[in-house]
Amino acid sequence: MFRSIIARLTTRHPACVLSTQQRWYRVGPNAARLGMVIDHSGSPLIVVGKDHGGTGRGQAVIKLTFKNAITGAKSQERFRANDSLEVMLMVQKEYQYLYKDTEKIHLMDMASYEELSMDLDSFEGDKERLLMLEDGMNITVQTLEPEPGPVSWRLPARHVFKVKSVETRIVKDKGATYVPAVLENSARVMVPDFVKPGESITVDLERAEYVGRA
């Protein structure tokens, strides 16, 4: 299917040709994650939204919002739970986080010192996790070669943060008690009450959960 589309892209849009060596794996729509790149009807589409609402003829329906990795156009498609999606495998490269603005994240290639800017909506994961971004954090960028290039990015699985402040409880419960803590990047996470300001902790960024002292 995808290779037949490539021939038409070559004729009409030479700059948009995708590699014929690209490989895929299949998942159901329930397993689709934000930031995944799906080969749908011959186009590389980034999953930017997911909604489980509604049913279709007695079956659960999953509505996915896509952004075309080549044109930037957005679209919505409905899938049944037993449908199958082709997830495209991509080249991964590490960058260093510099800063973000209202629409883009700005990264640095530490080998070439070239700056890369990417849309925030190409982030792989819950947008609330963007609060965990910190200066110098390693960011993984996924690229479709040779075109269209970088299409999505994600945070590391875990990262070490320094604790800025910890809420103190006057009455302590027996056993381990978790309390709110503010990290130096202003993000918040629950930590055991024995953690003190100034200490470094490891956080699981997918779940935004305390893992242990670093």
Tab-separated table of C-alpha atoms in Angstrom:
chain	number	residue	atom	x	y	z
A	1	MET	CA	0.000	0.000	0.000
A	2	PHE	CA	2.607	2.525	1.129
A	3	ARG	CA	5.032	1.772	-1.723
A	4	SER	CA	2.336	2.429	-4.340
A	5	ILE	CA	1.802	5.879	-2.793
A	6	ILE	CA	5.533	6.635	-2.999
A	7	ALA	CA	5.441	6.428	-6.779
A	8	ARG	CA	2.756	9.113	-6.950
A	9	LEU	CA	4.597	11.318	-4.446
A	10	THR	CA	7.742	11.077	-6.569
A	11	THR	CA	5.895	12.406	-9.610
A	12	ARG	CA	3.973	15.215	-7.936
A	13	HIS	CA	6.157	16.203	-4.989
A	14	PRO	CA	9.787	15.022	-5.365
A	15	ALA	CA	10.790	16.681	-2.072
A	16	CYS	CA	8.216	14.618	-0.158
A	17	VAL	CA	9.525	11.142	-1.061
A	18	LEU	CA	9.771	8.806	1.937
A	19	SER	CA	12.295	6.002	2.314
A	20	THR	CA	11.205	2.681	0.804
A	21	GLN	CA	13.324	0.965	3.475
A	22	GLN	CA	10.992	2.169	6.254
A	23	ARG	CA	9.529	-0.564	8.498
A	24	TRP	CA	6.409	-0.705	10.677
A	25	TYR	CA	4.781	-2.582	13.515
A	26	ARG	CA	1.058	-2.880	14.202
A	27	VAL	CA	-1.004	-1.794	17.221
A	28	GLY	CA	-4.693	-1.434	17.941
A	29	PRO	CA	-6.114	2.109	18.196
A	30	ASN	CA	-6.455	1.717	21.986
A	31	ALA	CA	-2.653	1.387	22.166
A	32	ALA	CA	-2.001	4.480	20.038
A	33	ARG	CA	-0.001	7.090	21.979
A	34	LEU	CA	0.340	10.813	21.409
A	35	GLY	CA	3.383	11.428	19.217
A	36	MET	CA	3.235	8.079	17.405
A	37	VAL	CA	3.611	8.314	13.623
A	38	ILE	CA	1.048	6.208	11.770
A	39	ASP	CA	1.124	5.164	8.112
A	40	HIS	CA	-2.519	5.843	7.254
A	41	SER	CA	-3.652	5.725	3.619
A	42	GLY	CA	-0.046	6.192	2.518
A	43	SER	CA	0.660	9.299	4.591
A	44	PRO	CA	2.826	9.657	7.734
A	45	LEU	CA	0.440	11.042	10.365
A	46	ILE	CA	1.427	12.112	13.893
A	47	VAL	CA	-1.126	11.265	16.603
A	48	VAL	CA	-1.864	14.564	18.383
A	49	GLY	CA	-5.216	13.721	20.024
A	50	LYS	CA	-7.173	10.712	21.258
A	51	ASP	CA	-10.789	10.410	22.376
A	52	HIS	CA	-12.615	7.261	23.508
A	53	GLY	CA	-16.039	8.876	23.361
A	54	GLY	CA	-18.986	7.378	21.515
A	55	THR	CA	-19.845	4.014	19.992
A	56	GLY	CA	-20.465	2.882	16.478
A	57	ARG	CA	-23.063	0.157	15.801
A	58	GLY	CA	-22.614	-1.341	19.247
A	59	GLN	CA	-18.797	-1.205	19.161
A	60	ALA	CA	-16.503	1.173	20.995
A	61	VAL	CA	-15.065	3.866	18.757
A	62	ILE	CA	-11.694	5.563	19.218
A	63	LYS	CA	-11.322	8.965	17.584
A	64	LEU	CA	-7.741	9.946	16.713
A	65	THR	CA	-6.601	13.420	15.680
A	66	PHE	CA	-3.660	13.446	13.286
A	67	LYS	CA	-1.161	15.984	11.994
A	68	ASN	CA	0.338	15.187	8.586
A	69	ALA	CA	4.134	15.029	9.069
A	70	ILE	CA	4.700	16.447	5.561
A	71	THR	CA	1.994	19.069	5.037
A	72	GLY	CA	1.097	19.955	8.653
A	73	ALA	CA	-2.616	19.515	7.887
A	74	LYS	CA	-4.786	18.143	10.707
A	75	SER	CA	-7.524	15.536	10.367
A	76	GLN	CA	-9.658	13.197	12.474
A	77	GLU	CA	-10.408	9.527	11.921
A	78	ARG	CA	-12.611	7.067	13.801
A	79	PHE	CA	-11.467	3.502	14.470
A	80	ARG	CA	-13.047	0.423	16.006
A	81	ALA	CA	-11.239	-1.296	18.854
A	82	ASN	CA	-10.335	-4.277	16.644
A	83	ASP	CA	-8.834	-2.125	13.847
A	84	SER	CA	-5.083	-2.242	13.229
A	85	LEU	CA	-2.704	0.708	12.781
A	86	GLU	CA	0.740	0.677	11.185
A	87	VAL	CA	3.243	2.505	13.420
A	88	MET	CA	6.300	3.732	11.537
A	89	LEU	CA	9.760	3.004	12.962
A	90	MET	CA	12.033	6.036	12.861
A	91	VAL	CA	15.626	7.117	13.382
A	92	GLN	CA	16.174	8.445	16.909
A	93	LYS	CA	18.646	11.153	17.888
A	94	GLU	CA	19.458	12.846	21.190
A	95	TYR	CA	19.253	16.635	21.574
A	96	GLN	CA	19.592	18.970	24.546
A	97	TYR	CA	16.690	21.138	25.689
A	98	LEU	CA	17.261	24.907	25.462
A	99	TYR	CA	13.862	26.576	25.981
A	100	LYS	CA	10.266	26.645	24.762
A	101	ASP	CA	7.800	29.321	23.774
A	102	THR	CA	4.037	29.186	23.263
A	103	GLU	CA	4.239	27.014	20.125
A	104	LYS	CA	7.683	25.430	19.837
A	105	ILE	CA	10.455	23.703	21.742
A	106	HIS	CA	14.041	24.666	20.925
A	107	LEU	CA	16.788	22.054	21.088
A	108	MET	CA	20.539	21.837	20.487
A	109	ASP	CA	22.429	19.128	18.602
A	110	MET	CA	25.453	18.823	20.902
A	111	ALA	CA	27.585	17.271	18.129
A	112	SER	CA	27.075	19.976	15.494
A	113	TYR	CA	25.756	22.785	17.779
A	114	GLU	CA	22.893	23.333	15.348
A	115	GLU	CA	19.570	24.429	16.823
A	116	LEU	CA	16.362	22.538	16.070
A	117	SER	CA	12.846	23.904	16.659
A	118	MET	CA	9.831	21.590	16.835
A	119	ASP	CA	6.113	22.102	17.415
A	120	LEU	CA	4.868	21.432	20.937
A	121	ASP	CA	1.991	19.374	19.516
A	122	SER	CA	4.516	16.857	18.122
A	123	PHE	CA	5.373	15.904	21.722
A	124	GLU	CA	4.932	12.210	22.533
A	125	GLY	CA	2.845	12.049	25.661
A	126	ASP	CA	0.500	13.926	27.970
A	127	LYS	CA	0.938	17.695	27.558
A	128	GLU	CA	1.048	18.039	31.356
A	129	ARG	CA	4.477	16.385	31.201
A	130	LEU	CA	5.821	19.500	29.473
A	131	LEU	CA	5.976	21.040	32.952
A	132	MET	CA	8.864	18.655	33.664
A	133	LEU	CA	11.161	20.235	31.034
A	134	GLU	CA	14.425	21.475	32.505
A	135	ASP	CA	17.487	23.262	31.113
A	136	GLY	CA	19.982	20.779	29.695
A	137	MET	CA	17.546	17.831	29.692
A	138	ASN	CA	18.216	15.195	27.023
A	139	ILE	CA	15.385	15.020	24.481
A	140	THR	CA	14.880	12.194	21.975
A	141	VAL	CA	13.830	13.336	18.492
A	142	GLN	CA	12.326	10.865	16.019
A	143	THR	CA	13.085	11.399	12.354
A	144	LEU	CA	11.685	10.027	9.103
A	145	GLU	CA	14.505	9.900	6.547
A	146	PRO	CA	15.136	11.265	4.026
A	147	GLU	CA	11.938	13.337	4.240
A	148	PRO	CA	10.195	14.999	6.039
A	149	GLY	CA	12.915	14.908	8.735
A	150	PRO	CA	12.203	15.360	12.499
A	151	VAL	CA	8.545	14.628	13.229
A	152	SER	CA	8.173	13.993	16.982
A	153	TRP	CA	10.029	14.215	20.292
A	154	ARG	CA	9.835	12.847	23.808
A	155	LEU	CA	11.250	13.264	27.304
A	156	PRO	CA	13.700	10.768	28.798
A	157	ALA	CA	12.147	7.888	30.757
A	158	ARG	CA	13.721	9.216	33.964
A	159	HIS	CA	15.487	12.405	34.981
A	160	VAL	CA	17.283	13.716	38.058
A	161	PHE	CA	15.856	16.914	39.582
A	162	LYS	CA	16.905	19.057	42.534
A	163	VAL	CA	14.236	19.655	45.184
A	164	LYS	CA	13.500	23.323	45.860
A	165	SER	CA	10.980	22.982	48.678
A	166	VAL	CA	8.917	20.348	50.492
A	167	GLU	CA	5.603	20.809	52.270
A	168	THR	CA	5.974	20.044	55.986
A	169	ARG	CA	3.228	18.226	57.850
A	170	ILE	CA	2.811	18.883	61.560
A	171	VAL	CA	1.156	15.534	62.273
A	172	LYS	CA	2.897	12.567	60.696
A	173	ASP	CA	1.215	9.280	59.884
A	174	LYS	CA	2.814	5.964	60.681
A	175	GLY	CA	4.918	4.525	57.866
A	176	ALA	CA	5.950	6.271	54.674
A	177	THR	CA	4.033	9.479	53.986
A	178	TYR	CA	4.149	11.352	50.692
A	179	VAL	CA	4.043	15.139	50.593
A	180	PRO	CA	4.039	17.732	47.770
A	181	ALA	CA	7.443	18.996	46.667
A	182	VAL	CA	8.456	21.770	44.268
A	183	LEU	CA	11.440	21.080	42.011
A	184	GLU	CA	13.910	23.717	40.861
A	185	ASN	CA	12.161	23.871	37.463
A	186	SER	CA	8.927	24.747	39.378
A	187	ALA	CA	7.294	21.381	38.584
A	188	ARG	CA	5.505	19.575	41.420
A	189	VAL	CA	5.774	15.933	42.435
A	190	MET	CA	4.856	13.851	45.486
A	191	VAL	CA	7.868	12.663	47.512
A	192	PRO	CA	8.379	10.744	50.782
A	193	ASP	CA	8.432	13.074	53.775
A	194	PHE	CA	12.079	12.236	54.489
A	195	VAL	CA	13.181	14.075	51.308
A	196	LYS	CA	14.666	17.488	52.096
A	197	PRO	CA	15.120	20.714	50.067
A	198	GLY	CA	18.430	20.714	48.206
A	199	GLU	CA	18.444	16.943	47.658
A	200	SER	CA	18.443	15.389	44.181
A	201	ILE	CA	15.788	12.840	43.290
A	202	THR	CA	15.025	10.641	40.290
A	203	VAL	CA	11.573	11.052	38.742
A	204	ASP	CA	9.763	8.710	36.344
A	205	LEU	CA	8.666	11.203	33.694
A	206	GLU	CA	6.011	9.051	32.052
A	207	ARG	CA	4.063	8.896	35.320
A	208	ALA	CA	5.579	11.980	37.005
A	209	GLU	CA	6.366	9.869	40.070
A	210	TYR	CA	9.203	9.820	42.586
A	211	VAL	CA	11.591	6.883	42.077
A	212	GLY	CA	14.298	7.490	44.690
A	213	ARG	CA	17.162	9.661	45.812
A	214	ALA	CA	19.759	10.248	43.118
